[in-house]
XYZ file of C-alpha atoms in Angstrom:
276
model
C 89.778 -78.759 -50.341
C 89.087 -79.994 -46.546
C 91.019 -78.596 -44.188
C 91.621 -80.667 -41.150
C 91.240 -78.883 -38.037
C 91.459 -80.603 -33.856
C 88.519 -82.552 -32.093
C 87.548 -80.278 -29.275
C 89.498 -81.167 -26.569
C 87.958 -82.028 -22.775
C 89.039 -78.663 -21.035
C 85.969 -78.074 -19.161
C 86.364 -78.022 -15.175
C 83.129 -78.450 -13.474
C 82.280 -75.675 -11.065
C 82.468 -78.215 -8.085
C 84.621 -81.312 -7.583
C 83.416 -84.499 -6.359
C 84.759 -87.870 -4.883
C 86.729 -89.744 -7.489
C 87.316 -86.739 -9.905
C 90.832 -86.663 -10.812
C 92.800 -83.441 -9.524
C 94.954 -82.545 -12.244
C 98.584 -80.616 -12.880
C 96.939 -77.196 -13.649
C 94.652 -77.101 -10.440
C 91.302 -78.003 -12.324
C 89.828 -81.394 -12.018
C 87.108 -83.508 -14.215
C 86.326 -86.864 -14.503
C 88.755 -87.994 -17.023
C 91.951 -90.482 -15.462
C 93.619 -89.021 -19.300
C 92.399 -85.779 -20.346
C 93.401 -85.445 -24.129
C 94.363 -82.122 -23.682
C 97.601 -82.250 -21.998
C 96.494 -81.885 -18.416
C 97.964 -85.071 -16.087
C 96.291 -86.290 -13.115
C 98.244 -85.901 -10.230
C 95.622 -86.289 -7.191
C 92.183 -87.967 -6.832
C 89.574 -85.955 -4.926
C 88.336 -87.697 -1.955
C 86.273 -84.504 -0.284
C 84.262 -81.155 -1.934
C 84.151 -79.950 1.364
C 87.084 -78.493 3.536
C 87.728 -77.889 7.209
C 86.821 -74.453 8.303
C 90.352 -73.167 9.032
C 91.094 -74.207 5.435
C 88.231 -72.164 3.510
C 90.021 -69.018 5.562
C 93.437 -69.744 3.771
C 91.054 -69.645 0.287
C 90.745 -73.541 -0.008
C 87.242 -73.689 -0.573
C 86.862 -76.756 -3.632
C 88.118 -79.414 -1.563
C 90.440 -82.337 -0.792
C 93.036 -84.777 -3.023
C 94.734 -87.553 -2.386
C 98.255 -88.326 -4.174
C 97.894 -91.097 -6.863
C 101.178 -92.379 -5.567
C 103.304 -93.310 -1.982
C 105.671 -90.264 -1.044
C 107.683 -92.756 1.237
C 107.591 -96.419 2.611
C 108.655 -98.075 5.964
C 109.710 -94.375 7.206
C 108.669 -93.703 11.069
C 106.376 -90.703 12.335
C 109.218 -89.461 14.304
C 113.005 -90.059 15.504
C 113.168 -91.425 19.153
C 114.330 -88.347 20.423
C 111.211 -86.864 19.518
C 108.672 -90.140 20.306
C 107.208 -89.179 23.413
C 106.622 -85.261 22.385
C 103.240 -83.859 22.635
C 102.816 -81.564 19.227
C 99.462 -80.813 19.223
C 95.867 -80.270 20.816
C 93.587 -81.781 20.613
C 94.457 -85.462 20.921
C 92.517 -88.478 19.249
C 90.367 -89.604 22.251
C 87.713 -91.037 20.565
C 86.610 -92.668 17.190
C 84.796 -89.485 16.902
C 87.936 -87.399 16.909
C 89.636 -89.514 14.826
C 86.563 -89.054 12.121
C 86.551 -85.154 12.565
C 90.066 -83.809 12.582
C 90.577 -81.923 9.348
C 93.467 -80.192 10.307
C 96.555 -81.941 8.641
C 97.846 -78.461 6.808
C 98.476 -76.683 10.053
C 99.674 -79.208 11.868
C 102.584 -80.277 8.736
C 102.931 -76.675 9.449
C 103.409 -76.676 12.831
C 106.064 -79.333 12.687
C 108.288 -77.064 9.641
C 108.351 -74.680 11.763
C 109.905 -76.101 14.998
C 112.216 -77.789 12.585
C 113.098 -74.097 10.783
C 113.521 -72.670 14.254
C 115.638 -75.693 16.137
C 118.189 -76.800 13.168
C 117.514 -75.127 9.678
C 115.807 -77.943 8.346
C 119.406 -79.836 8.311
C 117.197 -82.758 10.065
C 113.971 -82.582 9.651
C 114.153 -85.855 6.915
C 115.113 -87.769 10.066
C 113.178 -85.932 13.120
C 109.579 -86.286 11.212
C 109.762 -88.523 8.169
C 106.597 -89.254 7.286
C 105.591 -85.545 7.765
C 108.838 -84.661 5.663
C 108.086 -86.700 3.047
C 104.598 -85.304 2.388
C 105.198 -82.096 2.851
C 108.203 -82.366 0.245
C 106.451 -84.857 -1.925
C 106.155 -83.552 -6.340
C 110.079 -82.859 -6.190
C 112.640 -84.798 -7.833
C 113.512 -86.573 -4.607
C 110.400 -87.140 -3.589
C 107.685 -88.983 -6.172
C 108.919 -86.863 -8.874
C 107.936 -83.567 -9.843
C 104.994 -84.330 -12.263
C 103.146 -84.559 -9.325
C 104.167 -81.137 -8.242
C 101.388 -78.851 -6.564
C 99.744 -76.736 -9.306
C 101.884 -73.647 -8.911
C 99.146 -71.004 -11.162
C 96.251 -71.930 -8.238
C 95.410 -71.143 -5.156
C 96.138 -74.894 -2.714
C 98.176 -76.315 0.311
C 100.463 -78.029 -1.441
C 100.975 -81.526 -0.300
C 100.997 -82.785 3.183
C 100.508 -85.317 5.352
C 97.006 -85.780 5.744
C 95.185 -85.759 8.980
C 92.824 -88.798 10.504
C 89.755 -87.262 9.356
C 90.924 -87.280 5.714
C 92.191 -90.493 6.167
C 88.550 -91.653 7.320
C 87.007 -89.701 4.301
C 89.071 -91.667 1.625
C 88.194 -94.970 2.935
C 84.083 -93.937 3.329
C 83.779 -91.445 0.121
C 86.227 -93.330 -2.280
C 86.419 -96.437 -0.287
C 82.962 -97.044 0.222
C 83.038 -98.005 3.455
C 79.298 -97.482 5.559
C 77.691 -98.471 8.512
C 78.112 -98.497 12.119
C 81.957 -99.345 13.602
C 82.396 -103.052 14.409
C 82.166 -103.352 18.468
C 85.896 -104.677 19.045
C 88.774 -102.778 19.726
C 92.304 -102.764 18.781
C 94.843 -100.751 20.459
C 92.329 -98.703 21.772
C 90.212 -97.940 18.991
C 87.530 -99.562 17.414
C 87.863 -101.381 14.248
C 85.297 -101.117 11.806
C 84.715 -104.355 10.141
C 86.515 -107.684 11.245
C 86.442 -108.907 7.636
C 85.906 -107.719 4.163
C 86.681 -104.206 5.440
C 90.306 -103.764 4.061
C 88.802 -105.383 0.525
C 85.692 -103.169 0.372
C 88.054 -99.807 0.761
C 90.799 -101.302 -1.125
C 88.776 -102.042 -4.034
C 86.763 -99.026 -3.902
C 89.897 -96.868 -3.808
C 91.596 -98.943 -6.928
C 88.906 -98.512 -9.096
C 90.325 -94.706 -9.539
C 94.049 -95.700 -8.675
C 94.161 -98.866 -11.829
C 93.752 -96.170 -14.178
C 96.386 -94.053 -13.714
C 98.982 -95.672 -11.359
C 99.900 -99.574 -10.866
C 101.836 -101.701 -8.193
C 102.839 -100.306 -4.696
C 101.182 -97.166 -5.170
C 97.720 -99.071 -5.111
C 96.234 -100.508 -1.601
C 97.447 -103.829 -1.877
C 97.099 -105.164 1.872
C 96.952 -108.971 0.776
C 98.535 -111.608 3.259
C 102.025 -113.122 2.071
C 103.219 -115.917 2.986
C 106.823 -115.166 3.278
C 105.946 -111.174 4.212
C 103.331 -111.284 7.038
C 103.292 -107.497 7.088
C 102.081 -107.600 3.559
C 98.913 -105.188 4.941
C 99.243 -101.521 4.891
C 99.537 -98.735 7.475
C 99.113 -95.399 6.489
C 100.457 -92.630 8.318
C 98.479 -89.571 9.612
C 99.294 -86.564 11.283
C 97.233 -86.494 14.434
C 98.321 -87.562 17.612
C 96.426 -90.323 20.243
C 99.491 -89.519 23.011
C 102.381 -87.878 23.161
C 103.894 -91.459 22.273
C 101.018 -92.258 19.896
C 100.653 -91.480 16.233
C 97.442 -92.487 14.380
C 97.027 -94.211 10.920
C 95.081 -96.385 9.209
C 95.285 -100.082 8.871
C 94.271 -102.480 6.107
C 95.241 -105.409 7.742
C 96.503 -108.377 5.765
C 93.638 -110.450 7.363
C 91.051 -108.426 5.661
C 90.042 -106.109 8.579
C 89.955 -101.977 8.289
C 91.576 -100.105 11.052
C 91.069 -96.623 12.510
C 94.524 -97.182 15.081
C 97.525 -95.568 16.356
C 100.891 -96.991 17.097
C 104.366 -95.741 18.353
C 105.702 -93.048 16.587
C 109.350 -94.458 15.453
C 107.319 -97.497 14.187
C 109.303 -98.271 10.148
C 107.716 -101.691 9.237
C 107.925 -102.462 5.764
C 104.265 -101.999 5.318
C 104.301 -98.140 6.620
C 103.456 -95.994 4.035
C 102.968 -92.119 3.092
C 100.310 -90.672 0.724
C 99.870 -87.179 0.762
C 96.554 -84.819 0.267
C 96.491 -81.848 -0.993
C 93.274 -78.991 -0.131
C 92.326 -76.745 -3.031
């Protein structure tokens, strides 16, 4: 007369997140890609720390990245808006590009001059990339099981800024060590070679088991696509001409960079964070 009865399930949510937990649809996290108990990954924590402005809106765990692209060869901005300053401060240093946290407020910063000047009627065209963050977890926009957990306190998603950017590629990524001395565009590259395999990898090892295809870091040179590499978009600003991003080039160098803001190449991409 046995009467069978469920395995425990995996419900338990660590009191702090760390780099390469998974970030899942209910607003807890663990280390399971598949959690048996119904919960779905939708992010991948890249930080357990957050920006000071951040812990005052009540975001105090930390950072995620999306597990998949919100948008591909989509520009910063339209050319009517390419040579507008947004913010301050400006990227005017590798060490500025390392430190600025604040992607949430400045997403927020551009919804509102779009609610003010048009209704939102063209913001999808004025600030794509920043657009399709911000609206990424809908049904037009990576599909809405990736939809910010609505029962918990976060952001939702945006686009992130260059410091998050440079935490994915050194806490999931891997990447250490002083900056290569070269330049590019203005800012220094870190490694001439291997860089763009050593993050890639790194950041695949936690992609592969949930997600597959374009939505990992494949930056691998192509023959009959030489912008088979991959730029990722950013919100912060080097001029009022220059957005900044980062760059695995198809060579097999990293990039902390910045180019114009209505640049669309094939190999632009968006991936969203959320803070939580």
């Amino acid at each position: 007369g046995w009467t069978s009865i469920a395995y425990p399930t995996n419900t338990f949510t660590p009191a702090k997140a760390y780099s390469g937990n998974y970030y899942y649809d209910d607003g807890s996290w663990g280390t399971s890609a598949t959690p048996t108990d119904g919960r779905k990954a939708i992010g991948l924590v890249f930080s357990n720390q957050t920006s000071t402005a951040d812990k005052t809106y009540g975001w105090t765990h930390g950072y995620a990245m999306a597990l998949t692209n919100a948008a591909s060869a989509v520009a910063w901005s339209s050319s009517a808006n390419a040579s507008t300053q947004e913010f301050t401060p400006l990227v005017n240093a590798l060490a500025d590009y390392e430190t600025q946290l604040n992607g949430y407020d400045r997403c927020q910063t551009i919804l509102n001059k779009e609610k003010a000047n048009n209704s939102l009627s063209t913001f999808s065209t004025d600030y794509p990339a920043i657009y399709y963050a911000l609206n990424y977890g809908t049904s037009s926009v990576g599909g809405t099981q990736y939809a910010a957990p609505i029962a918990t306190n976060n952001s939702g998603w945006y686009l992130p800024s260059s410091g998050q950017l440079y935490q994915i590629a050194t806490n999931l990524g891997g990447m250490t060590g002083t900056p290569a001395s070269g330049t590019t565009s203005g800012l220094t590259l870190w490694y001439y070679s291997g860089g763009a395999s050593t993050a890639s990898s790194g950041i695949n090892s936690y992609l592969s088991k949930v997600v597959s295809g374009v939505n990992l870091i494949d930056w691998s040179y192509s023959a009959s696509d030489i912008t088979t590499g991959r730029w990722y978009w950013c919100s912060s600003e080097r001029t009022s001409s220059y957005a900044c991003g980062i760059y695995f080039y198809y060579s097999g160098a990293l990039s902390l960079s910045f180019t114009v803001k209505t640049y669309a190449g094939n190999d632009s991409r968006v991936r969203p964070v959320i803070a939580f």
